[in-house]
XYZ file of C-alpha atoms in Angstrom:
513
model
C 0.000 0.000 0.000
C 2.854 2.652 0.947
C 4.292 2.067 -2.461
C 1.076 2.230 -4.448
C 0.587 5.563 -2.726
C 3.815 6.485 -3.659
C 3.593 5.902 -7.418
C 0.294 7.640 -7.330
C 0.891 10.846 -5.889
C 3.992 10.932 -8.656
C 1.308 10.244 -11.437
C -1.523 12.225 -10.247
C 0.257 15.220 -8.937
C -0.431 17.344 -11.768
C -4.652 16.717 -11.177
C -3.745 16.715 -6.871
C -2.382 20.387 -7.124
C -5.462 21.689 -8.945
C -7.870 20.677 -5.846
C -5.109 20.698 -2.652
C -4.503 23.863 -0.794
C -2.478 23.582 2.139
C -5.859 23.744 4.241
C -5.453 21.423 7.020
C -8.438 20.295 9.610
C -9.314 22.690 12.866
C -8.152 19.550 15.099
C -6.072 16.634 14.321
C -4.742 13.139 16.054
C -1.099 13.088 16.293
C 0.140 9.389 15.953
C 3.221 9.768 16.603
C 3.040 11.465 20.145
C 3.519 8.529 21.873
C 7.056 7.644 23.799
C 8.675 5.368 20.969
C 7.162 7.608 17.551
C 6.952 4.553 15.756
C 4.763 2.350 18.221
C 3.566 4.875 20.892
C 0.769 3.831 22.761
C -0.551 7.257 23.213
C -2.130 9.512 20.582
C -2.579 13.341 20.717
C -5.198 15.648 19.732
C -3.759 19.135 18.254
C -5.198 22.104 17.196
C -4.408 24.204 14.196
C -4.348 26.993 15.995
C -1.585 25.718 18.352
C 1.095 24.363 15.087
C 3.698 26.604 14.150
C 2.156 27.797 10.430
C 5.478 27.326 8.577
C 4.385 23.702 9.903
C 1.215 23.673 8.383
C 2.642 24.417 4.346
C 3.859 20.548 4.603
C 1.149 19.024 7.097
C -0.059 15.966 5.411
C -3.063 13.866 7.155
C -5.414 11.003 6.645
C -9.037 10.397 7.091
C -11.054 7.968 7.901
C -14.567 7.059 6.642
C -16.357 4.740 9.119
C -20.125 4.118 10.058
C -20.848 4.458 14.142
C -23.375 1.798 14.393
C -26.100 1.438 16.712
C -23.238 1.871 19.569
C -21.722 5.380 19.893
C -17.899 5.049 19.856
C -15.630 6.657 21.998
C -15.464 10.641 21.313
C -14.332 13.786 22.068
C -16.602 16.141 24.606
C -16.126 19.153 25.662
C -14.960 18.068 29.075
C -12.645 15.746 27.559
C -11.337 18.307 24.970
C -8.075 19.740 27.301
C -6.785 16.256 28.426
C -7.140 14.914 25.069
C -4.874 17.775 24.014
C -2.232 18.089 27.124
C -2.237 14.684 28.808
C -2.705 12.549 24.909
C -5.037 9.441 24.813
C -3.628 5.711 25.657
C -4.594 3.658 22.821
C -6.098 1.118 24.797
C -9.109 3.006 25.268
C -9.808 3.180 21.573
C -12.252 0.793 19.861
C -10.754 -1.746 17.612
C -11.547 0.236 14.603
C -9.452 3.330 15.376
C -6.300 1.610 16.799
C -6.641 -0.229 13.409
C -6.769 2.855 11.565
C -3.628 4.912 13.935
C -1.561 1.516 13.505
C -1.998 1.520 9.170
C -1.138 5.448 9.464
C 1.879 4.787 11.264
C 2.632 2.099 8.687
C 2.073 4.486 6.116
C 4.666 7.241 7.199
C 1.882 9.979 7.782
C 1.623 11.979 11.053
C -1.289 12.767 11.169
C -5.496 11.207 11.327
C -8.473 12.902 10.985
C -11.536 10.836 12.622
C -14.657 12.410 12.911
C -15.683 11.176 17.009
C -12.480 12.307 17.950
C -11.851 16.069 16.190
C -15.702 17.102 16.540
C -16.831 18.038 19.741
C -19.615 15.889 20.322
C -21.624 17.427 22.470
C -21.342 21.053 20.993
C -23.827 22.202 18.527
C -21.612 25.208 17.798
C -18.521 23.182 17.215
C -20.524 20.570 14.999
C -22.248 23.187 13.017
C -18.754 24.909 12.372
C -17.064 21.730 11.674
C -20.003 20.729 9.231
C -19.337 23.989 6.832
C -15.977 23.218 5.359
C -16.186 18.981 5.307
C -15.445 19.457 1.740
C -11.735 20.806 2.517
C -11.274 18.074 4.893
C -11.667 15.702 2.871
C -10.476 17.099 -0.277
C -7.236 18.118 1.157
C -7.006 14.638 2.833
C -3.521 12.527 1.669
C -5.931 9.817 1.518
C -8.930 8.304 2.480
C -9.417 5.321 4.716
C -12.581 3.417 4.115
C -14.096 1.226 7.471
C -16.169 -0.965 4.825
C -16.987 -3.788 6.645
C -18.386 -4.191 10.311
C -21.263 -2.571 11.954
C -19.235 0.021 14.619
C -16.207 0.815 15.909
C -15.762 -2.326 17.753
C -15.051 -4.156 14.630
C -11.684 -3.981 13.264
C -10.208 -2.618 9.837
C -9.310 -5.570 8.963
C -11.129 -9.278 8.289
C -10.244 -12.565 7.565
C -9.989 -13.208 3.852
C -9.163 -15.576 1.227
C -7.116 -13.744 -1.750
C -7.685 -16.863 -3.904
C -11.480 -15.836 -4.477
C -10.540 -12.774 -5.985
C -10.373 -14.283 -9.211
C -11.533 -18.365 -10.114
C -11.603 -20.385 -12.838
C -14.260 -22.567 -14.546
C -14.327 -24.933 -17.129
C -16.508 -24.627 -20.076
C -17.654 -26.634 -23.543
C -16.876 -25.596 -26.574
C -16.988 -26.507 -30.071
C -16.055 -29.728 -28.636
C -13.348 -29.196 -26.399
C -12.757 -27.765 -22.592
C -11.883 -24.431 -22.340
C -10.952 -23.266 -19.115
C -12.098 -19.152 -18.468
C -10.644 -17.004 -15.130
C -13.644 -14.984 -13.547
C -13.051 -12.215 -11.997
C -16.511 -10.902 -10.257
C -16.912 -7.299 -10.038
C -16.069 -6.545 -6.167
C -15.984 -3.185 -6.622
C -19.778 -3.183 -7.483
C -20.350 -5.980 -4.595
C -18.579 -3.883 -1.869
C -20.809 -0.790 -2.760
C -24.020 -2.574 -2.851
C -23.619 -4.985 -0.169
C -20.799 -3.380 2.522
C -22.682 -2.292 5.657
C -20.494 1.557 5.277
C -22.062 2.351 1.919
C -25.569 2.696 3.171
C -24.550 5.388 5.656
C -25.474 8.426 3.890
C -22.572 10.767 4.775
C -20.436 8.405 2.943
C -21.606 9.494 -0.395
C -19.567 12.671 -0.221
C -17.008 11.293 2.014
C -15.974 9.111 -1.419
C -16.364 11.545 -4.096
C -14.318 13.979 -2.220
C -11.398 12.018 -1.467
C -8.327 12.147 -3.755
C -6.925 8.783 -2.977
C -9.728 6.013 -1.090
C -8.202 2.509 0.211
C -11.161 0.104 0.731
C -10.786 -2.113 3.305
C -12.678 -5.312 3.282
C -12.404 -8.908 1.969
C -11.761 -7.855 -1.683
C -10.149 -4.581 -0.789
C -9.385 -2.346 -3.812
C -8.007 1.130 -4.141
C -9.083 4.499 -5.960
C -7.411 7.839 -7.399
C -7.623 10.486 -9.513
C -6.232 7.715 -12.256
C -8.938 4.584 -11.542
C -8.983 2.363 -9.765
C -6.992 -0.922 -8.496
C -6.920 -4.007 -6.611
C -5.037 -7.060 -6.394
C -5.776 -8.664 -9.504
C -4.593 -6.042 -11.176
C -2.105 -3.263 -10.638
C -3.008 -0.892 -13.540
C -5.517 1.444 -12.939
C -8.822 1.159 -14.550
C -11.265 3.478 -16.193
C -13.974 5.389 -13.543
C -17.759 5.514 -14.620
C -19.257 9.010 -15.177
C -20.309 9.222 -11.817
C -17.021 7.621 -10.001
C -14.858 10.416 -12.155
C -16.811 13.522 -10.443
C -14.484 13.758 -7.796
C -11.700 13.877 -10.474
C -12.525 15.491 -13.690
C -15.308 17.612 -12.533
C -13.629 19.420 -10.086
C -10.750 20.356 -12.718
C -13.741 22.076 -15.081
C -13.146 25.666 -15.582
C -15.135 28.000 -13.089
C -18.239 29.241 -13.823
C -19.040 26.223 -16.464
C -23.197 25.697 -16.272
C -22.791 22.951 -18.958
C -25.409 19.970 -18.576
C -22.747 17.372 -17.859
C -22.054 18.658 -14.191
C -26.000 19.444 -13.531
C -26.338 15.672 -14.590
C -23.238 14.158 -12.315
C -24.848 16.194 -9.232
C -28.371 14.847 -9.847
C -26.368 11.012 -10.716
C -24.962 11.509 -7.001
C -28.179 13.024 -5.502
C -29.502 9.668 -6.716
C -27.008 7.210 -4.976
C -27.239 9.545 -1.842
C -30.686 9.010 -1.449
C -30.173 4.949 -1.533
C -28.383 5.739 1.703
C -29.803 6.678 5.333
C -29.331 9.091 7.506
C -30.136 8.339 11.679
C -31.217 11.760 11.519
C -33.372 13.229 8.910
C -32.324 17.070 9.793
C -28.558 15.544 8.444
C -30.218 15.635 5.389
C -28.713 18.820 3.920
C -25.323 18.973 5.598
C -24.087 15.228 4.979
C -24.217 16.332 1.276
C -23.344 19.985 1.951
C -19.760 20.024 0.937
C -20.183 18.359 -2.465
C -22.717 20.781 -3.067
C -20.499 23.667 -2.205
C -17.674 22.550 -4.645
C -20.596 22.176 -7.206
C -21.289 25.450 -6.539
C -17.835 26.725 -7.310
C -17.574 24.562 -10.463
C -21.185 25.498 -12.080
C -21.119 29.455 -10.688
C -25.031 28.730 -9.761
C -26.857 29.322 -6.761
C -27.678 26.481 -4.510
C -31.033 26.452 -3.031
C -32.127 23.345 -1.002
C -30.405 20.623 -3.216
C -30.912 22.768 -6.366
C -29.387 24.427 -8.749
C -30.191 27.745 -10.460
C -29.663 28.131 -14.490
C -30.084 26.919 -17.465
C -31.286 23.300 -16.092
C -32.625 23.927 -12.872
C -36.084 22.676 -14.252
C -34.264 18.934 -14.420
C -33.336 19.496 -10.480
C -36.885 19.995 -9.409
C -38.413 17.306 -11.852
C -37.546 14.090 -9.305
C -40.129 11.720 -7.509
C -40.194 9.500 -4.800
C -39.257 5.683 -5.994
C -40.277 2.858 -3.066
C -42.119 3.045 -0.267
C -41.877 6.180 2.359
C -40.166 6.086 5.587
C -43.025 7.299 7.362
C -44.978 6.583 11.030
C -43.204 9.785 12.668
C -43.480 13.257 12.323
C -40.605 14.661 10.558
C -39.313 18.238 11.280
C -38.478 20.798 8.478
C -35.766 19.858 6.243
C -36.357 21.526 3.053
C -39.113 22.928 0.725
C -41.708 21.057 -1.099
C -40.116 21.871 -4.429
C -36.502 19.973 -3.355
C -35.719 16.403 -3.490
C -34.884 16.352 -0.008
C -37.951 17.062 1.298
C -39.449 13.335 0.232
C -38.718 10.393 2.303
C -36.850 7.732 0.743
C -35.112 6.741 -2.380
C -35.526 9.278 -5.219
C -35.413 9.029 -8.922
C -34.452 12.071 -11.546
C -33.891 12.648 -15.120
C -30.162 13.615 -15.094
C -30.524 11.952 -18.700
C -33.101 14.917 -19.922
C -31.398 18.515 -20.610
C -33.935 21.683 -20.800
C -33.908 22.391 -24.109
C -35.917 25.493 -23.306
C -36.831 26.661 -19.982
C -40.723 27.893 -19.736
C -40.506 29.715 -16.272
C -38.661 32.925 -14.803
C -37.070 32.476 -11.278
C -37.887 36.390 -10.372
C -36.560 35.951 -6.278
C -35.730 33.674 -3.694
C -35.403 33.451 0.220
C -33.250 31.289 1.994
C -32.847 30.772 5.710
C -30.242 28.585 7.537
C -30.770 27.406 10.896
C -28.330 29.290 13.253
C -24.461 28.275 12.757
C -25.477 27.307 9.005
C -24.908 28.757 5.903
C -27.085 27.600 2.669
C -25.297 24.649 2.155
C -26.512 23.592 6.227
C -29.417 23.152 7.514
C -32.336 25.498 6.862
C -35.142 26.819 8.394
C -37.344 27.897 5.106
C -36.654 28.425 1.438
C -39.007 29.848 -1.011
C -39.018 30.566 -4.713
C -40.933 33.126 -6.680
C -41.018 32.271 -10.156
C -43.042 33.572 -12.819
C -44.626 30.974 -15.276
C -47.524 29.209 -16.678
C -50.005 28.386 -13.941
C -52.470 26.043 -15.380
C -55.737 25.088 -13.500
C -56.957 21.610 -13.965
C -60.693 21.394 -13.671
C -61.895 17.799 -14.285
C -58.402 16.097 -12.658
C -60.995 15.035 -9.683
C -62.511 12.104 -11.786
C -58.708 11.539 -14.146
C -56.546 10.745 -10.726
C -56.797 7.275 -9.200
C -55.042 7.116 -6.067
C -55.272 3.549 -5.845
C -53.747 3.272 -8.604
C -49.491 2.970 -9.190
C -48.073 6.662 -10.490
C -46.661 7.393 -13.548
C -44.397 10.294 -14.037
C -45.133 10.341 -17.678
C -47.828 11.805 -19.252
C -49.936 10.968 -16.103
C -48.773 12.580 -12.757
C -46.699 10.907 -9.994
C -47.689 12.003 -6.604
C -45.191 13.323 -4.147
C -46.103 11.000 -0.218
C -46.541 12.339 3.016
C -43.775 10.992 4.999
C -46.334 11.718 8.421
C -48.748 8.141 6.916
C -47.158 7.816 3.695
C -50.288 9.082 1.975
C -49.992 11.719 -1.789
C -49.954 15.171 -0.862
C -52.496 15.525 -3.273
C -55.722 17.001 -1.529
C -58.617 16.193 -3.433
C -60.814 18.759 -1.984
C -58.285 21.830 -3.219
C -57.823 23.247 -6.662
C -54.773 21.358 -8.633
C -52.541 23.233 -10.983
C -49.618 22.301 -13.104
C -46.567 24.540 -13.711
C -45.269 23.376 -17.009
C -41.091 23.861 -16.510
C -39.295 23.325 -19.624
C -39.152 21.460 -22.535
C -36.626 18.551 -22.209
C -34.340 16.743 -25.207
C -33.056 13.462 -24.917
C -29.137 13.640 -23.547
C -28.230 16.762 -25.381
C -29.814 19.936 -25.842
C -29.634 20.016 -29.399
C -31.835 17.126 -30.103
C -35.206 17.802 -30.832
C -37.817 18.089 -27.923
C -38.894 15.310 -26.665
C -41.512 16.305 -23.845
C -42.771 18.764 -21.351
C -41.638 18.744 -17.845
C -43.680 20.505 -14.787
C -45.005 20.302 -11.864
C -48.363 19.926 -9.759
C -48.882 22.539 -6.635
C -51.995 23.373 -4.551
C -52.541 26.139 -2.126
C -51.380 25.638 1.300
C -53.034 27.434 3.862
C -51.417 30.760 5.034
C -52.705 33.926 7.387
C -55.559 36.178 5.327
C -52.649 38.668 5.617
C -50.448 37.001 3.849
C -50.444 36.000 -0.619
C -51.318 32.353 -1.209
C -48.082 30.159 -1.446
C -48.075 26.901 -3.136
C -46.178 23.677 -2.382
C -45.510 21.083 -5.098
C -47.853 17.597 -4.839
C -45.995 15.707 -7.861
C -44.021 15.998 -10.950
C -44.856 14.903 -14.891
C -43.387 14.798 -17.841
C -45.661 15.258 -20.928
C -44.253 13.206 -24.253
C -44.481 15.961 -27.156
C -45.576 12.749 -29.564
C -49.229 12.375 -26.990
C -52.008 13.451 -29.194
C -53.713 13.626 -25.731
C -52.360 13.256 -21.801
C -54.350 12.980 -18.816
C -55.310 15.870 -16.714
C -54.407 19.203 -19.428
C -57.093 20.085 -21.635
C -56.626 19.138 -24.768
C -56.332 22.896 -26.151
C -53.754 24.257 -23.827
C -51.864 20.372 -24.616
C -52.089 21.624 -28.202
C -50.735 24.570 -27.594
C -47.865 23.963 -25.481
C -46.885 20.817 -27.632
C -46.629 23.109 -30.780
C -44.750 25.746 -28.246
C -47.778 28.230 -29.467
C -47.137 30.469 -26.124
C -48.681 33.010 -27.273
C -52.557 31.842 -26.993
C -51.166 30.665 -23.272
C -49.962 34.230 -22.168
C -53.463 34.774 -19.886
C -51.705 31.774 -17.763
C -48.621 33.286 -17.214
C -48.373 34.476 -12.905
C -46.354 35.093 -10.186
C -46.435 32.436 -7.660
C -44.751 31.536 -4.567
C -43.226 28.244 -3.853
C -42.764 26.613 -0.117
C-alpha cells in the first residue's frame, strides 16, 4: 500500500495540485506522540491553531470514513477536549476500529489522522455546526482516504479474515467440442458498494467523491485515485464511470461552467445519496453539503435546497419518490416542497433529460439557515418566486386514481406524506400544473422530446399574507401524446406546438414553499 501511494501521488500530482490547498483540519490526532514515535501507545489531539504555520505548508493527514453503528464510539466532549490535548489518549481506550486505523497510518509514514468522534466536539452544537461547513476541505485536502467498509461500529476492526484466492476463479466450459478453461473475476468493486454495511450510511456518499486517494478495506479490498482504480488482480488502474470520475474530472472544469454534464453528475450523485440513510433526517442537507459547495464553485449557480439555479434547474426539481416512504413519525423541516430532499426515501431524476428550453422565470428567492449554518446547512425555510404558466386543472378530480401505481409520464406521480405515507395531493383543493421546460433526450440540441412541470396546490397561510403553493408531484408530458391525462386538450395543443402566445393569460407570479 505505501508504495502504491507512492507511485500515485507521482502520477496524479499534476490533477492533486489543482484541488489541494495547504488547508489542514481545525483539530487533528497526532500518531506519533507517543514515547517510541513509531509504536507509541498514546495519541494526541492538536489544534491548528496551536502548530507553528510554517508547519502547516507541509502538514499531510489522513481520514477515515467509518459508520458508528447502533453503539456510539468513543469521542471527544467538551470536558474531555483539554486532556485529550495536554495529557494525549492511551490507545487502549480506543475501539478496535481506530487503533486499526492509527496503527496503518503509522505504517504508512503519515503523522497525522483525521476521525470524525475524535476532532468534533460531540456534544457542541456550535462546534458541529462549524465543523459541518468546510467537510469538503477536509476531505479534499485529505492525503488519503481510509474506508471502514466492513463491520457494523467501531468495535469491529479494519481488517477481516480473507481468502485472496477468491478474488479471481476459474471454470471450465464446452466448446466446439473441447474444454476451455475461463478465469472470472466478479466485479467486487460493485459488490462492496451494494452490499458493505459503510455504503448505506449516507454521509459516505460525499465522504468518497471527495477524497483524492480512497483505500477500501474489506475482503476484496481495492483502491481508488484520480487515475482509476486498483486491486489485487490487477495493478493498472482502470477506467472510472461518469459518476465515479466527479471527484476527479469535474472538479478540474473551468469555473463558472453551467454545462449539462455537471448538472447531470450532481443529480447522478443526488440519486445514490438518497439509496443511503441518515439516523437523523435534519442531516439531510449537511451530509451532502460540501459536495454541493464545490458544485457550486464549479457550475457558478446558486444552490437552493439541493438545487441548482440556471439553465437546467427545471431537471433538479423534476424528481419523484421511488419505493415506499419512511413514514410513522413526524418529521421536522428539512427543506421545501419543491426539493428532493424534502421526500422520504429513495428518489429518482432525469439527469438523462437537458432543458432544451426553460418555460418559467425564477424572479426571487429566500433562503434561511438554521443558526451556525450557511445555505449549504441546515435550513429553516426556502421559497421561490417564479413567474410561469399556472395552469388550473378542472376535471383532474374524476382523471386521478389514487389507488392506482403513479406514472411520471404523461400521467402525474404524486409526491407522499412521509407523516402516513399518503400523496400530498388534496382532493378537496384546486390542482394546478406549472409546465417547466421542454426537455431533449441527452443533449440539448436534439429535438424536444416532452414537457416537464409540476403539480402545486394552495397551502393554507394567514388572510394577511399572498397564497403560497407547495408542489404535490411531478410529470413529464411526451411531445408525440395526441392527448395526456389531466391538461385540456387545447392548452396540450398549444404547449406541444410551443404556441405560447394563446397561453400568455396563464402566465403568474407564484410563490413556492
Amino acid at each position: 500500500m505505501r508504495d502504491a501511494l507512492s507511485t500515485c501521488r507521482s502520477t496524479c500530482v499534476k490533477e492533486e495540485r489543482a484541488t489541494r490547498d495547504q488547508w489542514i483540519p481545525s483539530r487533528l490526532l497526532d500518531v506519533m506522540a507517543g514515547p517510541t514515535e513509531a509504536s507509541g501507545s498514546t495519541i494526541r489531539l492538536v489544534e491548528k491553531k496551536d502548530m507553528n504555520p510554517e508547519c502547516l505548508e507541509t502538514m499531510e493527514y489522513l481520514t477515515l470514513s467509518h459508520q458508528w453503528g447502533a453503539k456510539e464510539p468513543f469521542h471527544l466532549t467538551l470536558d474531555t477536549l483539554l486532556d485529550f490535548k495536554h495529557k494525549g489518549l492511551s490507545m487502549e481506550y480506543l475501539p478496535r476500529r481506530f487503533q486499526d486505523a492509527i496503527s496503518l497510518t503509522r505504517r504508512l509514514g503519515v503523522r497525522y489522522i483525521w476521525i470524525d468522534t475524535l476532532c468534533i466536539i460531540q456534544n457542541s452544537r456550535d462546534d458541529w455546526a462549524s465543523e459541518s461547513r468546510v467537510m469538503d476541505k477536509v476531505y479534499l485536502n485529505s492525503l488519503c482516504t481510509i474506508a471502514a467498509s466492513d463491520g457494523t461500529d467501531a468495535t469491529c476492526g479494519l481488517f477481516t479474515k480473507r481468502d485472496p484466492s477468491m478474488a479471481m476463479f476459474s471454470c471450465q466450459q464446452q466448446f466446439r467440442g473441447r474444454e476451455i478453461e475461463f478465469q472470472v473475476v466478479p466485479e467486487w468493486i460493485e459488490v462492496v458498494r451494494e452490499h458493505c454495511s459503510l455504503y448505506k450510511r449516507g454521509w459516505v456518499t460525499q465522504e468518497r467523491f471527495l477524497s483524492p486517494r480512497l483505500l477500501q478495506l474489506c475482503a476484496f479490498p481495492f483502491y481508488e485515485c484520480r487515475c482509476g482504480i486498483q486491486n489485487e488482480i490487477s495493478q493498472n488502474p482502470s477506467n472510472r464511470t461518469e459518476i465515479e470520475s466527479v471527484s476527479h474530472r469535474t472538479w478540474a472544469s473551468e469555473p463558472g461552467s453551467t454545462s449539462f454534464e455537471s448538472i447531470s453528475r450532481w443529480l447522478g450523485i443526488v440519486r445514490e445519496y438518497r439509496k443511503a440513510s441518515l439516523t437523523y433526517s435534519s442531516d439531510m442537507m449537511v451530509a451532502i453539503g460540501g459536495l454541493a459547495r464545490k458544485f457550486a464553485e464549479i457550475t457558478g449557480e446558486q444552490y437552493l435546497a439541493g438545487i441548482f439555479t440556471g439553465e437546467h434547474m427545471a431537471v433538479g426539481m423534476l424528481w419523484f419518490s421511488e419505493g415506499s416512504p419512511e413514514h410513522g413519525h413526524t418529521q421536522t423541516y428539512v427543506a421545501p416542497s419543491w426539493s428532493w430532499a424534502s421526500a422520504s426515501g429513495g428518489i429518482r431524476n432525469f439527469s438523462s433529460l437537458p432543458a432544451k428550453e426553460s418555460l418559467f422565470e425564477m424572479m426571487s428567492y429566500r433562503i434561511s439557515p438554521l443558526p451556525g449554518h450557511d445555505h449549504f446547512g441546515q435550513l429553516e425555510a426556502c421559497t421561490l418566486q417564479l413567474r410561469c404558466l399556472v395552469i388550473q386543472l378542472h376535471d383532474f378530480r374524476s382523471s386521478i386514481d389514487l389507488a392506482s401505481v403513479d406514472e411520471p409520464f404523461n400521467k402525474g406521480k404524486w409526491d407522499m406524506k412521509p407523516t402516513d405515507g399518503e400523496r400530498k395531493v388534496d382532493l378537496n383543493k384546486d390542482l394546478f400544473f406549472l409546465p417547466l421546460a421542454y426537455l431533449s433526450r441527452h443533449v440539448s440540441t436534439e429535438p424536444c422530446i416532452g414537457i416537464g412541470g409540476i403539480y402545486v396546490q394552495a397551502i393554507d397561510a394567514d388572510a394577511a399574507e399572498d397564497v403560497r403553493y407547495q408542489r404535490v408531484g411531478c410529470a413529464i408530458y411526451e411531445i408525440e401524446e395526441d392527448e395526456v391525462s389531466l391538461l385540456d386538450t387545447k392548452v396540450w395543443n398549444s404547449l406541444r406546438s410551443h404556441e405560447m402566445s394563446s397561453l400568455e393569460a396563464y402566465r403568474n407570479t407564484i410563490e413556492l414553499v
